[in-house]
GROMACS .gro file of C-alpha atoms in nm:
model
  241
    1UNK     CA    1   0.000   0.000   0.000
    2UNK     CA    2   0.137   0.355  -0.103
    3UNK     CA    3   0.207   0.563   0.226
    4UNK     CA    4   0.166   0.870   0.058
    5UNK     CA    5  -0.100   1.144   0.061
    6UNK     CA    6  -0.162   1.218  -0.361
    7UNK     CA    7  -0.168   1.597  -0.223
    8UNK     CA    8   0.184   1.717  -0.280
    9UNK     CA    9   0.318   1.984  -0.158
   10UNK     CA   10   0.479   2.244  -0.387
   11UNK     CA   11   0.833   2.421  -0.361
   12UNK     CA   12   0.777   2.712  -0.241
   13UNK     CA   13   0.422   2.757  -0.129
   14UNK     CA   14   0.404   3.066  -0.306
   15UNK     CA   15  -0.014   3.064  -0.277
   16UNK     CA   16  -0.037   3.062   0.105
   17UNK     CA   17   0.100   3.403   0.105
   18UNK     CA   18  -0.132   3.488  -0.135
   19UNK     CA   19  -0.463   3.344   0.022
   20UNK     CA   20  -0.315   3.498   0.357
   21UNK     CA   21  -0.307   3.856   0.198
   22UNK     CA   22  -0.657   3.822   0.010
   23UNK     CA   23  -0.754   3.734   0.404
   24UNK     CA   24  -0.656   4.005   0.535
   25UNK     CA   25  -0.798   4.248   0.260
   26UNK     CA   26  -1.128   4.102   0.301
   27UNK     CA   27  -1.152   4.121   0.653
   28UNK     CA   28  -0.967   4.472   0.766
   29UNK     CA   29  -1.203   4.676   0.539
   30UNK     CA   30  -1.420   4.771   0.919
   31UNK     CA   31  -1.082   5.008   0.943
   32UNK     CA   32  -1.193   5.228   0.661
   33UNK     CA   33  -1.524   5.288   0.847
   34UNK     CA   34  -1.406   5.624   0.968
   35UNK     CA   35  -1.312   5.789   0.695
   36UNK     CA   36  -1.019   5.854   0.780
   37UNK     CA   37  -0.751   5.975   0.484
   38UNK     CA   38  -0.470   5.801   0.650
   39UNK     CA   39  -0.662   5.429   0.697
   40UNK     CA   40  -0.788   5.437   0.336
   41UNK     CA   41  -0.495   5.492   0.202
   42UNK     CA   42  -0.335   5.163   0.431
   43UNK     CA   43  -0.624   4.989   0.313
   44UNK     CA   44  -0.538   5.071  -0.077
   45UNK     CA   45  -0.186   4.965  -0.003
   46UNK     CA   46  -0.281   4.646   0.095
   47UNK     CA   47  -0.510   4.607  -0.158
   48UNK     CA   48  -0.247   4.743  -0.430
   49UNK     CA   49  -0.032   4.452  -0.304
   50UNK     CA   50  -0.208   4.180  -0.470
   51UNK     CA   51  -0.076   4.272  -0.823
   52UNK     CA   52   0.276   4.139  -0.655
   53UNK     CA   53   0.045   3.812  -0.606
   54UNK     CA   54  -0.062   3.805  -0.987
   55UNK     CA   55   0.261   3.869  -1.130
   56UNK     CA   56   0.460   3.587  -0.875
   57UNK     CA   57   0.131   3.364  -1.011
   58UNK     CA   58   0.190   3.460  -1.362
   59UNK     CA   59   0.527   3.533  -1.401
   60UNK     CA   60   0.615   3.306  -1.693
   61UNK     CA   61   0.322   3.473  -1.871
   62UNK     CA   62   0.435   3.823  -1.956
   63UNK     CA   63   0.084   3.942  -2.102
   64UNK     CA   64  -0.067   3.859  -1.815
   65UNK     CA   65   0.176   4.030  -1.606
   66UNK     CA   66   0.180   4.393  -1.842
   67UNK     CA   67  -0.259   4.325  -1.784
   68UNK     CA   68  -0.221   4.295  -1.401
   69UNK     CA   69   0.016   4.605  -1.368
   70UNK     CA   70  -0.155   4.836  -1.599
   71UNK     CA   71  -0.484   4.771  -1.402
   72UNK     CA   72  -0.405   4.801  -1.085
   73UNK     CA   73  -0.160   5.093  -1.161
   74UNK     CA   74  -0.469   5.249  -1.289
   75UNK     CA   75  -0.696   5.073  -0.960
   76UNK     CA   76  -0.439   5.233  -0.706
   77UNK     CA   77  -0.420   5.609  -0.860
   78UNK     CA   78  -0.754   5.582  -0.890
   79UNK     CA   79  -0.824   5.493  -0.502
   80UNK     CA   80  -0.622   5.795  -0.414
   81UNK     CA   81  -0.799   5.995  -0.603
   82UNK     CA   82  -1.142   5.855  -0.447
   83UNK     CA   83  -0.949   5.937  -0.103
   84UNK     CA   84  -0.938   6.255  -0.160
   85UNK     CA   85  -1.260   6.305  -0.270
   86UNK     CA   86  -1.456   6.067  -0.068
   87UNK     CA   87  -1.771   6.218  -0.120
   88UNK     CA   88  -1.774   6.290  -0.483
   89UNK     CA   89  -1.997   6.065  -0.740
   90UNK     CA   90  -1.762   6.094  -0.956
   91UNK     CA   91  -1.468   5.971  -0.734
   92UNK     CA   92  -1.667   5.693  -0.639
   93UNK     CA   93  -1.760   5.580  -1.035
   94UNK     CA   94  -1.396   5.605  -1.064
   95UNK     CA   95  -1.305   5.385  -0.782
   96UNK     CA   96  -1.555   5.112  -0.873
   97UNK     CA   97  -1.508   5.130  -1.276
   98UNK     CA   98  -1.143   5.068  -1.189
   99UNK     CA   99  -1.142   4.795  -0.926
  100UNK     CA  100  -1.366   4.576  -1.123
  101UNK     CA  101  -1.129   4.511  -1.406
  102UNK     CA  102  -0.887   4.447  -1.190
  103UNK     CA  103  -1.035   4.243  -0.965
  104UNK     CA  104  -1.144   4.000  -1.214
  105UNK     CA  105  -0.784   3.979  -1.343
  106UNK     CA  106  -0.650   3.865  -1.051
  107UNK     CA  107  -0.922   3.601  -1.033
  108UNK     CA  108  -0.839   3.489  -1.398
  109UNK     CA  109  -0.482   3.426  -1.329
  110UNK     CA  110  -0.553   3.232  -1.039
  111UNK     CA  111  -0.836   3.016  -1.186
  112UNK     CA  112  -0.600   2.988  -1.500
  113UNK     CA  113  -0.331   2.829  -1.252
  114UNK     CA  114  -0.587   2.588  -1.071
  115UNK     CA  115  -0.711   2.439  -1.413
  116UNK     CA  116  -0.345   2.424  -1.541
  117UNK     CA  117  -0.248   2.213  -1.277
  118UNK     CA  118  -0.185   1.870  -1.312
  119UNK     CA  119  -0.144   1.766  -0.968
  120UNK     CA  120  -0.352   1.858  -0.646
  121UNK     CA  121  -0.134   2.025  -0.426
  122UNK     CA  122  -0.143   2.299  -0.166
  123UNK     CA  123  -0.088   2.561  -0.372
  124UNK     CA  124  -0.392   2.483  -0.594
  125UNK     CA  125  -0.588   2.406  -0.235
  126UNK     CA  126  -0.474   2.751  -0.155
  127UNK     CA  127  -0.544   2.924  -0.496
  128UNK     CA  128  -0.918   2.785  -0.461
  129UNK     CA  129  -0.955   2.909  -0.160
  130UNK     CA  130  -0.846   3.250  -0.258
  131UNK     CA  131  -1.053   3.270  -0.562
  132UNK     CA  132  -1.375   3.240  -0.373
  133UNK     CA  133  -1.287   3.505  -0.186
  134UNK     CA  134  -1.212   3.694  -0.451
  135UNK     CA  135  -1.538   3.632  -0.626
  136UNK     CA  136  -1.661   3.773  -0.329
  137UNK     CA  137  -1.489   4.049  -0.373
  138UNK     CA  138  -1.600   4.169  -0.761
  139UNK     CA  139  -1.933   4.217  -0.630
  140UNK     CA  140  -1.874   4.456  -0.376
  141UNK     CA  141  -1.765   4.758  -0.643
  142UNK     CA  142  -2.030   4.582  -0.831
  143UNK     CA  143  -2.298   4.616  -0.647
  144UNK     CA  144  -2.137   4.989  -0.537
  145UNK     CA  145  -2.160   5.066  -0.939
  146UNK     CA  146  -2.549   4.971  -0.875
  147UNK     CA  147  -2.595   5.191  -0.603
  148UNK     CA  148  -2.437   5.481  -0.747
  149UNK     CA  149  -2.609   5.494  -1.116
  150UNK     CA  150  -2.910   5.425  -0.953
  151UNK     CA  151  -2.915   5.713  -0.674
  152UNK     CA  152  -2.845   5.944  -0.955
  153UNK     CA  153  -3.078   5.857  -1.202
  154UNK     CA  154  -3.330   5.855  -1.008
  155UNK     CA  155  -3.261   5.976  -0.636
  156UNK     CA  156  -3.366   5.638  -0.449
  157UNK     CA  157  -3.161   5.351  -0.367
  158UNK     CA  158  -3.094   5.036  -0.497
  159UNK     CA  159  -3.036   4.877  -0.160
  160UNK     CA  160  -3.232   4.865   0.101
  161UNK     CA  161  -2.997   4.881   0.437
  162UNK     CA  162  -3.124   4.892   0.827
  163UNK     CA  163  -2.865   5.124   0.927
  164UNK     CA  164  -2.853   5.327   0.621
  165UNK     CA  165  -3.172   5.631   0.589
  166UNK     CA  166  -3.334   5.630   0.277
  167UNK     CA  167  -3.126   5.891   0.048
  168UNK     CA  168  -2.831   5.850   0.233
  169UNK     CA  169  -2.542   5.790   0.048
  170UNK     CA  170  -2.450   5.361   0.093
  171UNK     CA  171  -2.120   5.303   0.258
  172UNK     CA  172  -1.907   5.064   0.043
  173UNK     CA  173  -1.791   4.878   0.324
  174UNK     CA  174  -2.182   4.741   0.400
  175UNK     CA  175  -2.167   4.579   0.025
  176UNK     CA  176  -1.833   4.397   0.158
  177UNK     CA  177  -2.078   4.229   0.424
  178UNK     CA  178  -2.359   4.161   0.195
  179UNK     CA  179  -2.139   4.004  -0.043
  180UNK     CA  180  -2.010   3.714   0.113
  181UNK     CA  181  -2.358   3.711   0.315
  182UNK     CA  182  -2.501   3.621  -0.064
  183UNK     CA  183  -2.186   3.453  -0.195
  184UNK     CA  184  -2.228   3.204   0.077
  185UNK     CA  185  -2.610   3.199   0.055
  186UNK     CA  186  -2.696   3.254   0.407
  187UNK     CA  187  -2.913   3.575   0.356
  188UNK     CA  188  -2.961   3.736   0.659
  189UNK     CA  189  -3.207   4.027   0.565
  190UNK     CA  190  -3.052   4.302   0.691
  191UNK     CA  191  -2.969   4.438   0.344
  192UNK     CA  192  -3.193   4.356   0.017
  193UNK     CA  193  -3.186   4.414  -0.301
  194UNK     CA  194  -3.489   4.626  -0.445
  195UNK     CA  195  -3.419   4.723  -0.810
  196UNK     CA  196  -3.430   4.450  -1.041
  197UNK     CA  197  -3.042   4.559  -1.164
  198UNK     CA  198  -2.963   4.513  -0.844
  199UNK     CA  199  -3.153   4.207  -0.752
  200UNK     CA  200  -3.027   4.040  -1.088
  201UNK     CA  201  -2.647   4.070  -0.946
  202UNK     CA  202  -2.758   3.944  -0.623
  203UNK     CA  203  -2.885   3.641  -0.761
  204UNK     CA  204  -2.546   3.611  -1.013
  205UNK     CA  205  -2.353   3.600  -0.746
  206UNK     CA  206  -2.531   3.333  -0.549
  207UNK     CA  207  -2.580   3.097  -0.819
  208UNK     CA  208  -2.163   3.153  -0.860
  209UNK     CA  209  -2.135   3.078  -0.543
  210UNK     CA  210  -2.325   2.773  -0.555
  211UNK     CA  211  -2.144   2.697  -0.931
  212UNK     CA  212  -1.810   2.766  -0.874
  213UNK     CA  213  -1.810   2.547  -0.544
  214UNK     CA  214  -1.932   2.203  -0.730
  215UNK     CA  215  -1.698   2.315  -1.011
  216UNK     CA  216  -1.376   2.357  -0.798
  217UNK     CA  217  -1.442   2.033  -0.552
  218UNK     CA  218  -1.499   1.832  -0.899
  219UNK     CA  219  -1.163   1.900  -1.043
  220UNK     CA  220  -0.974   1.869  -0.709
  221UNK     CA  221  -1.164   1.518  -0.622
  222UNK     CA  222  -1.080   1.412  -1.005
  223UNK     CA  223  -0.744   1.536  -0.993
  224UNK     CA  224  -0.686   1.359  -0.662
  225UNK     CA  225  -0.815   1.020  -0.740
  226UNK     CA  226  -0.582   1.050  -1.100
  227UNK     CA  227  -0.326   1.093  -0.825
  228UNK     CA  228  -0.366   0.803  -0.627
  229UNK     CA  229  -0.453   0.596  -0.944
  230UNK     CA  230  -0.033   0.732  -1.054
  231UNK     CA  231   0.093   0.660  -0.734
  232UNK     CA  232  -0.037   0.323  -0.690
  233UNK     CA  233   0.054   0.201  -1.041
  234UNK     CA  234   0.380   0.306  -0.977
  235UNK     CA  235   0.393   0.138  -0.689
  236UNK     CA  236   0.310  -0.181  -0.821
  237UNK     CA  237   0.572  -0.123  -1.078
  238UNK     CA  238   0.856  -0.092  -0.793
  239UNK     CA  239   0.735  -0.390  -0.603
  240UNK     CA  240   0.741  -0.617  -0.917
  241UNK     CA  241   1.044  -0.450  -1.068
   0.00000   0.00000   0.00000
């Protein structure tokens, strides 16, 4: 019998860093809550950081790596500028017409690398992981976007939110809650959708929730059990050589 687990690990782990830092993005946004110049700016540093993840993920492919620095090069100067002018519509299209794009490039490298792989290992365990968050993630500018078009066109909200008074302008940081409150499907009510834009990317991102779950635990169990099929073939192979 083959002692071996068919989950190898890789040399370095470059991914745990990046899952680790996608972490921490996703979960120190509550810091921005006071609008304070200085803890935004932290916050878009941090952020900014993950195009060092993309390129170390896509280093050998040097389109991807011009993609992931032009957009967030254009992501972070845009985020300062939305710092400065917090309050500004136009600041705030800015911010979320330029975090989208690269948002979702970040996510393609990583999903690129997972499917790519041949072998289950923990840097593909760790990529997974990371993408989910990051799908989590999109939809917070997106749903922002949402908000935004919608106030101004035609002065109500898209979202409805206990703590936020009809008219007021929507804090960003309550669509990082309600996004991985949808992405993982538990729906507390606290925040609904009530435009049908709005209610049509709420249920996009809960059926990719749902989808990309099935869809990443299929090609890790199938990779795995090619893996153990490998290993024990070539085990037999020793013992009868």
């Amino acid at each position: 019998m083959v002692q071996t687990s068919p989950v190898r690990r890789s040399s370095p782990d470059k991914m745990i860093y990046v899952l680790v830092l996608v972490i921490i993005v996703q979960t120190i946004y509550p810091l921005t809550a006071d609008g304070s110049l200085l803890t935004q700016i932290i916050y878009s540093l941090f952020y900014a950081s993950l195009i060092v993840s993309g390129i170390v993920v896509a280093r050998e492919q040097r389109q991807d790596i011009r993609l992931l620095t032009v957009l967030g090069a254009t992501w972070f100067i845009s985020s300062i500028i939305y710092n400065l002018n917090q309050h500004a519509t136009w600041a705030r299209f800015l911010a979320y017409g330029a975090i989208i794009p690269y948002q979702i490039a970040v996510t393609r490298v990583l999903l690129l690398y997972i499917f790519a792989s041949k072998k289950v290992t923990r840097d593909v365990i760790y990529a997974a992981a990371a993408v989910y968050i990051l799908i989590g993630a999109i939809f917070v500018p997106t749903y922002g976007l949402i908000e935004t078009i919608t106030y101004e066109q035609t002065g109500t909200n898209a979202f409805v939110d206990t703590t936020v008074e009809p008219g007021q302008v929507f804090p960003w940081q309550n669509f990082a809650y309600f996004s991985y409150v949808t992405l993982t499907t538990l729906g507390f009510g606290d925040i609904q959708p009530v435009t049908l834009v709005a209610r049509a990317a709420v249920t996009i991102e809960s059926v990719i929730g749902v989808f990309y779950t099935t869809v990443i635990m299929a090609r890790l169990v199938s990779l795995y059990t090619a893996q153990g099929v490998e290993a024990e073939i070539k085990h037999d192979h020793t013992q009868t050589g």
